[in-house]
Amino acid sequence: MSLDVPPGEIVAIIGPSGVGKTTLLRLLAMFERPLGGSLEYGGTDVWDASEQRRLEYRRDIGMVFQEASLFDANVRRNAEYGLHIRRSWRDRLRREFADLLGLRNGTSPAMEALEVVGLEEKLEQHAESLSGGEAQRVAFARALAYEPDFLLLDEPTSDLDPRNTAVIEEAVREAGDRGIGVAIATHDMNQAERIADRVAVILGDGIIEVGETETIFEDPSDQRTQKFIDGELIY
Amino acid sequence: MISDTLLPLVAAFPFEWTYVRSIIEVSLYVSLTAVFLSTIVSVPIALLVGFRDFRGKNFLTSIITTGMGFPSVVVGLVVLFAVSNEGPLGSFDLVFTTEAMILSQIVLAVPVITGVSLAAVSSVEQQVRDAAFAMGGTRYDVALVTIKEARYGLATAVLAGFGRAISEVGGVLIVGGNIAGADGESVTRTLTTAIQLEARQGRFETAMILGAILVALVLLVNAIVVRLGDDGGGYR
C-alpha cells in the first residue's frame, strides 16, 4: 500500500473495523517494525536508521488514540508532557523546582493547544475528574502542544458525544490550517466527508483507492469502495 | 485503660535509654539500608520483566515468587556460609557485622519488592505507555511514566520489603549474632533479636515494650512512604 500525507492536508483512512487501520497508524508511528515493505521518512528507511535518528522522526509525529490514555496528573502536566520530554534533564529538573515553588507563569504552547480544544480553564484539574470527551480533548491538545509535523488520529471521536466530536473536528481543521499533515482513521463516513481533503479506502487487501473526498463519496473508481460506502460490504 | 497498663511497664523499664536507642538505630540502619539497596535492584528488574519478553521469563518470575516466601533462617544460614572464612565473601571479614545483616535482609527483601513492583508495573495500562512513546518518549521516558503511574504500588512494594526486613529475626540472629558491646550498646542487636532474647529470659514486659517500639517504627515508616507516594499527581 502507498499513502502520502502532505503538510496541511487531512487524509481520512476509512474501512471496516478490523481491517488494519490501527495497525497502519501504529506502523507509521513506528511502534512496530513492518514484517514486509518499508517505511520511509524523507527518503530514508526509518528502520535502517539509527535509534537516535528514528527518535527524531518520531518526535515529528503526534498521535491520538481511540481512548484518551491520560497520565495520572493534572490537565496542564498532561498537555505539557510532549514538551517536557524534549527538554534536557537539567531543564526538566529546573522546571520541576519552579513548579514546586510556584514560580512558573505565562503562556506556553501547551496552554495554546488547550485553548484550541477549549479547556484552558481546566489547567489544574486532575485528569481523572474529566469527562470522556474532555479527556479526549486533552489528549488531542497533548499531541498538538509540541507542534508536530504530522498527526495520526486513530478513531479519536468514536466514543464521543456530538459536541465533543465537533470540538475535535474543528481542532483537526485548525491543525491542517497550521500546516500539519493529518491522517485520521475513522469508520464514520460522515466525519470523513466533513473534515477530510482526501480519503483512503482500506479493505482486506490494503488501500484500494485514494482520492479527493468528493470523488471517493460520489464517484469512486473501485466498485468495492461504492459497496463499502453503501454498507453492502460486510467483513 | 491502655495507659493504665503501659505506663507502669514504661516506668519499670529496666534498660538504659542509650541501650534501647542503640538497638533502634541498628534496626533502622540495617533495614533501611537493605530496603534502599533492594529497591535500587528490584525496580529495574520489575520493569525489565514486566515489559520485555525473553527466554526464561516465566522461570525468573517463578523464582521471584518463590523467593517472596523464602524462610529467613535458611537465608541467614546461606549468608553466614557466604561470609564465613570458607565462603566466597570470607576475605571481607563480615561475620557478626551489620553489613552481613544487611546482606541477609537484601536477600529477603529483593524478591518481595520485585514481586510486588512487578504486579504494580504490569497493572499500568499499555495505552498509557503507548501514549508516552507516541509523543516521542525514549525507553527511559516510558519507564519513568510507568514508575510514576505505578507509584502507589511501588510504595506498597517498598513497605512490604521494609516489613519483611525489619520484622525478621532468624537471618539477623544467625549472621549478626545478637551482640551488645561491653559499653551496653548494641553492636548487632536489633529490636527483633532483643525481643527474642528478653522473652527467652522471661522478661515479657520488656519484650512487650520493645515490640511496641517496633510496631511504632513500622507505622512511622509506612506513613512517611505513603506520604511520599502521594505527591499531588505530577509526572517526573
PDB file of C-alpha atoms in Angstrom, chain A residues 9-181:
ATOM      1  CA  GLU A   9      -3.685  18.079   4.279  1.00  0.00           C
ATOM      2  CA  ILE A  10      -6.227  15.967   6.160  1.00  0.00           C
ATOM      3  CA  VAL A  11      -6.402  12.404   4.893  1.00  0.00           C
ATOM      4  CA  ALA A  12      -9.157  10.151   6.222  1.00  0.00           C
ATOM      5  CA  ILE A  13      -8.484   6.434   6.251  1.00  0.00           C
ATOM      6  CA  ILE A  14     -11.818   4.657   6.066  1.00  0.00           C
ATOM      7  CA  GLY A  15     -12.601   0.989   6.198  1.00  0.00           C
ATOM      8  CA  PRO A  16     -14.492  -1.575   8.212  1.00  0.00           C
ATOM      9  CA  SER A  17     -13.462  -2.466  11.755  1.00  0.00           C
ATOM     10  CA  GLY A  18     -10.608  -4.944  11.991  1.00  0.00           C
ATOM     11  CA  VAL A  19      -9.275  -4.253   8.535  1.00  0.00           C
ATOM     12  CA  GLY A  20      -5.964  -2.793   9.718  1.00  0.00           C
ATOM     13  CA  LYS A  21      -6.468   0.968  10.143  1.00  0.00           C
ATOM     14  CA  THR A  22      -4.959   0.967  13.632  1.00  0.00           C
ATOM     15  CA  THR A  23      -2.123  -1.314  12.529  1.00  0.00           C
ATOM     16  CA  LEU A  24      -1.335   1.072   9.683  1.00  0.00           C
ATOM     17  CA  LEU A  25      -1.203   4.062  12.044  1.00  0.00           C
ATOM     18  CA  ARG A  26       0.939   2.166  14.544  1.00  0.00           C
ATOM     19  CA  LEU A  27       3.358   1.290  11.767  1.00  0.00           C
ATOM     20  CA  LEU A  28       3.502   4.951  10.736  1.00  0.00           C
ATOM     21  CA  ALA A  29       4.134   5.916  14.371  1.00  0.00           C
ATOM     22  CA  MET A  30       6.984   3.363  14.455  1.00  0.00           C
ATOM     23  CA  PHE A  31       5.526   1.276  17.251  1.00  0.00           C
ATOM     24  CA  GLU A  32       6.283  -1.865  15.319  1.00  0.00           C
ATOM     25  CA  ARG A  33       8.619  -2.815  12.543  1.00  0.00           C
ATOM     26  CA  PRO A  34       6.726  -3.898   9.412  1.00  0.00           C
ATOM     27  CA  LEU A  35       7.045  -7.570   8.524  1.00  0.00           C
ATOM     28  CA  GLY A  36       7.440  -6.597   4.880  1.00  0.00           C
ATOM     29  CA  GLY A  37       7.949  -3.451   2.828  1.00  0.00           C
ATOM     30  CA  SER A  38       9.447  -0.256   4.156  1.00  0.00           C
ATOM     31  CA  LEU A  39       8.502   2.932   5.925  1.00  0.00           C
ATOM     32  CA  GLU A  40      10.369   5.912   4.545  1.00  0.00           C
ATOM     33  CA  TYR A  41      10.763   9.344   6.040  1.00  0.00           C
ATOM     34  CA  GLY A  42      12.332  11.974   3.833  1.00  0.00           C
ATOM     35  CA  GLY A  43      13.620   9.223   1.575  1.00  0.00           C
ATOM     36  CA  THR A  44      15.250   7.245   4.404  1.00  0.00           C
ATOM     37  CA  ASP A  45      14.026   3.852   5.560  1.00  0.00           C
ATOM     38  CA  VAL A  46      13.310   4.558   9.217  1.00  0.00           C
ATOM     39  CA  TRP A  47      14.136   1.017  10.300  1.00  0.00           C
ATOM     40  CA  ASP A  48      17.565   1.225   8.672  1.00  0.00           C
ATOM     41  CA  ALA A  49      18.259   4.479  10.509  1.00  0.00           C
ATOM     42  CA  SER A  50      19.904   4.690  13.937  1.00  0.00           C
ATOM     43  CA  GLU A  51      17.724   4.659  17.057  1.00  0.00           C
ATOM     44  CA  GLN A  52      18.570   8.318  17.663  1.00  0.00           C
ATOM     45  CA  ARG A  53      17.502   9.294  14.138  1.00  0.00           C
ATOM     46  CA  ARG A  54      14.324   7.243  14.496  1.00  0.00           C
ATOM     47  CA  LEU A  55      13.601   9.089  17.740  1.00  0.00           C
ATOM     48  CA  GLU A  56      13.956  12.389  15.836  1.00  0.00           C
ATOM     49  CA  TYR A  57      11.489  11.123  13.230  1.00  0.00           C
ATOM     50  CA  ARG A  58       9.072  10.005  15.931  1.00  0.00           C
ATOM     51  CA  ARG A  59       9.251  13.416  17.529  1.00  0.00           C
ATOM     52  CA  ASP A  60       7.845  14.941  14.347  1.00  0.00           C
ATOM     53  CA  ILE A  61       4.681  12.882  14.856  1.00  0.00           C
ATOM     54  CA  GLY A  62       1.775  13.264  17.252  1.00  0.00           C
ATOM     55  CA  MET A  63      -0.742  10.520  17.830  1.00  0.00           C
ATOM     56  CA  VAL A  64      -4.170  10.385  19.436  1.00  0.00           C
ATOM     57  CA  PHE A  65      -5.716   7.028  20.252  1.00  0.00           C
ATOM     58  CA  GLN A  66      -9.297   5.857  20.464  1.00  0.00           C
ATOM     59  CA  GLU A  67      -9.012   6.086  24.247  1.00  0.00           C
ATOM     60  CA  ALA A  68      -7.593   9.233  25.822  1.00  0.00           C
ATOM     61  CA  SER A  69      -4.959   7.356  27.883  1.00  0.00           C
ATOM     62  CA  LEU A  70      -4.126  10.379  30.012  1.00  0.00           C
ATOM     63  CA  PHE A  71      -1.444  10.251  32.670  1.00  0.00           C
ATOM     64  CA  ASP A  72      -2.295  10.269  36.364  1.00  0.00           C
ATOM     65  CA  ALA A  73      -1.665  14.023  36.600  1.00  0.00           C
ATOM     66  CA  ASN A  74      -3.485  17.281  36.072  1.00  0.00           C
ATOM     67  CA  VAL A  75      -4.506  18.708  32.685  1.00  0.00           C
ATOM     68  CA  ARG A  76      -1.524  21.085  32.422  1.00  0.00           C
ATOM     69  CA  ARG A  77       1.027  18.367  33.099  1.00  0.00           C
ATOM     70  CA  ASN A  78      -0.658  16.070  30.600  1.00  0.00           C
ATOM     71  CA  ALA A  79      -0.647  18.756  27.916  1.00  0.00           C
ATOM     72  CA  GLU A  80       2.994  19.620  28.611  1.00  0.00           C
ATOM     73  CA  TYR A  81       4.305  16.061  28.520  1.00  0.00           C
ATOM     74  CA  GLY A  82       5.490  16.131  24.905  1.00  0.00           C
ATOM     75  CA  LEU A  83       7.369  19.366  25.563  1.00  0.00           C
ATOM     76  CA  HIS A  84       8.687  18.042  28.876  1.00  0.00           C
ATOM     77  CA  ILE A  85      10.419  15.011  27.350  1.00  0.00           C
ATOM     78  CA  ARG A  86      12.047  17.149  24.671  1.00  0.00           C
ATOM     79  CA  ARG A  87      13.931  19.139  27.282  1.00  0.00           C
ATOM     80  CA  SER A  88      17.300  18.305  28.759  1.00  0.00           C
ATOM     81  CA  TRP A  89      17.309  16.556  32.133  1.00  0.00           C
ATOM     82  CA  ARG A  90      18.674  19.716  33.741  1.00  0.00           C
ATOM     83  CA  ASP A  91      15.885  21.812  32.268  1.00  0.00           C
ATOM     84  CA  ARG A  92      13.296  19.261  33.380  1.00  0.00           C
ATOM     85  CA  LEU A  93      14.579  19.428  36.973  1.00  0.00           C
ATOM     86  CA  ARG A  94      14.752  23.216  36.894  1.00  0.00           C
ATOM     87  CA  ARG A  95      11.125  23.391  35.817  1.00  0.00           C
ATOM     88  CA  GLU A  96      10.088  20.854  38.442  1.00  0.00           C
ATOM     89  CA  PHE A  97      11.620  23.063  41.137  1.00  0.00           C
ATOM     90  CA  ALA A  98       9.982  26.138  39.633  1.00  0.00           C
ATOM     91  CA  ASP A  99       6.665  24.251  39.741  1.00  0.00           C
ATOM     92  CA  LEU A 100       7.184  23.272  43.356  1.00  0.00           C
ATOM     93  CA  LEU A 101       7.920  26.876  44.280  1.00  0.00           C
ATOM     94  CA  GLY A 102       5.039  28.185  42.185  1.00  0.00           C
ATOM     95  CA  LEU A 103       7.360  30.328  40.066  1.00  0.00           C
ATOM     96  CA  ARG A 104       6.034  29.325  36.638  1.00  0.00           C
ATOM     97  CA  ASN A 105       3.679  31.604  34.808  1.00  0.00           C
ATOM     98  CA  GLY A 106       2.926  32.941  31.336  1.00  0.00           C
ATOM     99  CA  THR A 107       1.633  31.101  28.315  1.00  0.00           C
ATOM    100  CA  SER A 108       3.163  28.048  26.719  1.00  0.00           C
ATOM    101  CA  PRO A 109       2.439  26.043  23.578  1.00  0.00           C
ATOM    102  CA  ALA A 110       0.638  23.554  25.828  1.00  0.00           C
ATOM    103  CA  MET A 111      -1.742  26.247  27.043  1.00  0.00           C
ATOM    104  CA  GLU A 112      -2.332  27.418  23.476  1.00  0.00           C
ATOM    105  CA  ALA A 113      -3.150  23.837  22.484  1.00  0.00           C
ATOM    106  CA  LEU A 114      -5.595  23.610  25.394  1.00  0.00           C
ATOM    107  CA  GLU A 115      -7.230  26.806  24.145  1.00  0.00           C
ATOM    108  CA  VAL A 116      -7.716  25.155  20.748  1.00  0.00           C
ATOM    109  CA  VAL A 117      -9.817  22.434  22.411  1.00  0.00           C
ATOM    110  CA  GLY A 118     -11.487  24.856  24.809  1.00  0.00           C
ATOM    111  CA  LEU A 119     -10.028  23.520  28.049  1.00  0.00           C
ATOM    112  CA  GLU A 120      -7.745  26.353  29.108  1.00  0.00           C
ATOM    113  CA  GLU A 121      -9.906  26.859  32.212  1.00  0.00           C
ATOM    114  CA  LYS A 122      -9.211  23.328  33.482  1.00  0.00           C
ATOM    115  CA  LEU A 123      -5.433  23.533  33.741  1.00  0.00           C
ATOM    116  CA  GLU A 124      -5.161  22.391  37.341  1.00  0.00           C
ATOM    117  CA  GLN A 125      -7.969  19.837  37.211  1.00  0.00           C
ATOM    118  CA  HIS A 126      -6.885  16.229  37.605  1.00  0.00           C
ATOM    119  CA  ALA A 127      -7.257  14.022  34.536  1.00  0.00           C
ATOM    120  CA  GLU A 128      -9.397  11.531  36.444  1.00  0.00           C
ATOM    121  CA  SER A 129     -12.057  14.145  37.092  1.00  0.00           C
ATOM    122  CA  LEU A 130     -12.615  14.903  33.380  1.00  0.00           C
ATOM    123  CA  SER A 131     -15.455  13.514  31.322  1.00  0.00           C
ATOM    124  CA  GLY A 132     -14.575  11.118  28.487  1.00  0.00           C
ATOM    125  CA  GLY A 133     -14.969  13.880  25.926  1.00  0.00           C
ATOM    126  CA  GLU A 134     -12.845  16.349  27.865  1.00  0.00           C
ATOM    127  CA  ALA A 135     -10.162  13.711  28.393  1.00  0.00           C
ATOM    128  CA  GLN A 136     -10.006  13.076  24.657  1.00  0.00           C
ATOM    129  CA  ARG A 137      -9.732  16.815  24.015  1.00  0.00           C
ATOM    130  CA  VAL A 138      -6.795  16.964  26.437  1.00  0.00           C
ATOM    131  CA  ALA A 139      -5.232  14.010  24.591  1.00  0.00           C
ATOM    132  CA  PHE A 140      -5.593  15.973  21.363  1.00  0.00           C
ATOM    133  CA  ALA A 141      -4.059  19.093  22.935  1.00  0.00           C
ATOM    134  CA  ARG A 142      -1.239  16.944  24.307  1.00  0.00           C
ATOM    135  CA  ALA A 143      -0.385  15.781  20.782  1.00  0.00           C
ATOM    136  CA  LEU A 144      -0.739  19.285  19.335  1.00  0.00           C
ATOM    137  CA  ALA A 145       1.282  21.078  22.019  1.00  0.00           C
ATOM    138  CA  TYR A 146       4.738  20.171  20.733  1.00  0.00           C
ATOM    139  CA  GLU A 147       3.749  21.237  17.213  1.00  0.00           C
ATOM    140  CA  PRO A 148       4.380  18.013  15.295  1.00  0.00           C
ATOM    141  CA  ASP A 149       4.623  17.925  11.511  1.00  0.00           C
ATOM    142  CA  PHE A 150       2.140  15.056  11.351  1.00  0.00           C
ATOM    143  CA  LEU A 151      -0.829  13.963  13.411  1.00  0.00           C
ATOM    144  CA  LEU A 152      -2.050  10.374  13.427  1.00  0.00           C
ATOM    145  CA  LEU A 153      -5.565  10.071  14.802  1.00  0.00           C
ATOM    146  CA  ASP A 154      -6.947   6.619  15.498  1.00  0.00           C
ATOM    147  CA  GLU A 155     -10.727   6.935  15.617  1.00  0.00           C
ATOM    148  CA  PRO A 156     -10.418   9.784  18.125  1.00  0.00           C
ATOM    149  CA  THR A 157     -14.143  10.537  18.303  1.00  0.00           C
ATOM    150  CA  SER A 158     -15.671   7.059  18.157  1.00  0.00           C
ATOM    151  CA  ASP A 159     -16.689   7.184  21.847  1.00  0.00           C
ATOM    152  CA  LEU A 160     -17.625  10.864  21.999  1.00  0.00           C
ATOM    153  CA  ASP A 161     -20.887  12.786  22.015  1.00  0.00           C
ATOM    154  CA  PRO A 162     -21.677  15.185  19.120  1.00  0.00           C
ATOM    155  CA  ARG A 163     -20.485  18.300  20.972  1.00  0.00           C
ATOM    156  CA  ASN A 164     -17.044  16.898  21.847  1.00  0.00           C
ATOM    157  CA  THR A 165     -16.811  15.383  18.368  1.00  0.00           C
ATOM    158  CA  ALA A 166     -17.423  18.833  16.869  1.00  0.00           C
ATOM    159  CA  VAL A 167     -14.676  20.368  19.052  1.00  0.00           C
ATOM    160  CA  ILE A 168     -12.160  17.712  17.985  1.00  0.00           C
ATOM    161  CA  GLU A 169     -13.115  18.055  14.319  1.00  0.00           C
ATOM    162  CA  GLU A 170     -12.651  21.810  14.497  1.00  0.00           C
ATOM    163  CA  ALA A 171      -9.260  21.278  16.145  1.00  0.00           C
ATOM    164  CA  VAL A 172      -8.310  18.878  13.354  1.00  0.00           C
ATOM    165  CA  ARG A 173      -9.203  21.506  10.763  1.00  0.00           C
ATOM    166  CA  GLU A 174      -7.143  24.081  12.653  1.00  0.00           C
ATOM    167  CA  ALA A 175      -4.187  21.681  12.729  1.00  0.00           C
ATOM    168  CA  GLY A 176      -4.493  21.350   8.961  1.00  0.00           C
ATOM    169  CA  ASP A 177      -4.599  25.134   8.611  1.00  0.00           C
ATOM    170  CA  ARG A 178      -1.371  25.326  10.644  1.00  0.00           C
ATOM    171  CA  GLY A 179       0.320  23.139   8.034  1.00  0.00           C
ATOM    172  CA  ILE A 180       0.203  19.872   9.975  1.00  0.00           C
ATOM    173  CA  GLY A 181      -0.431  16.784   7.852  1.00  0.00           C
TER     174      GLY A 181
END
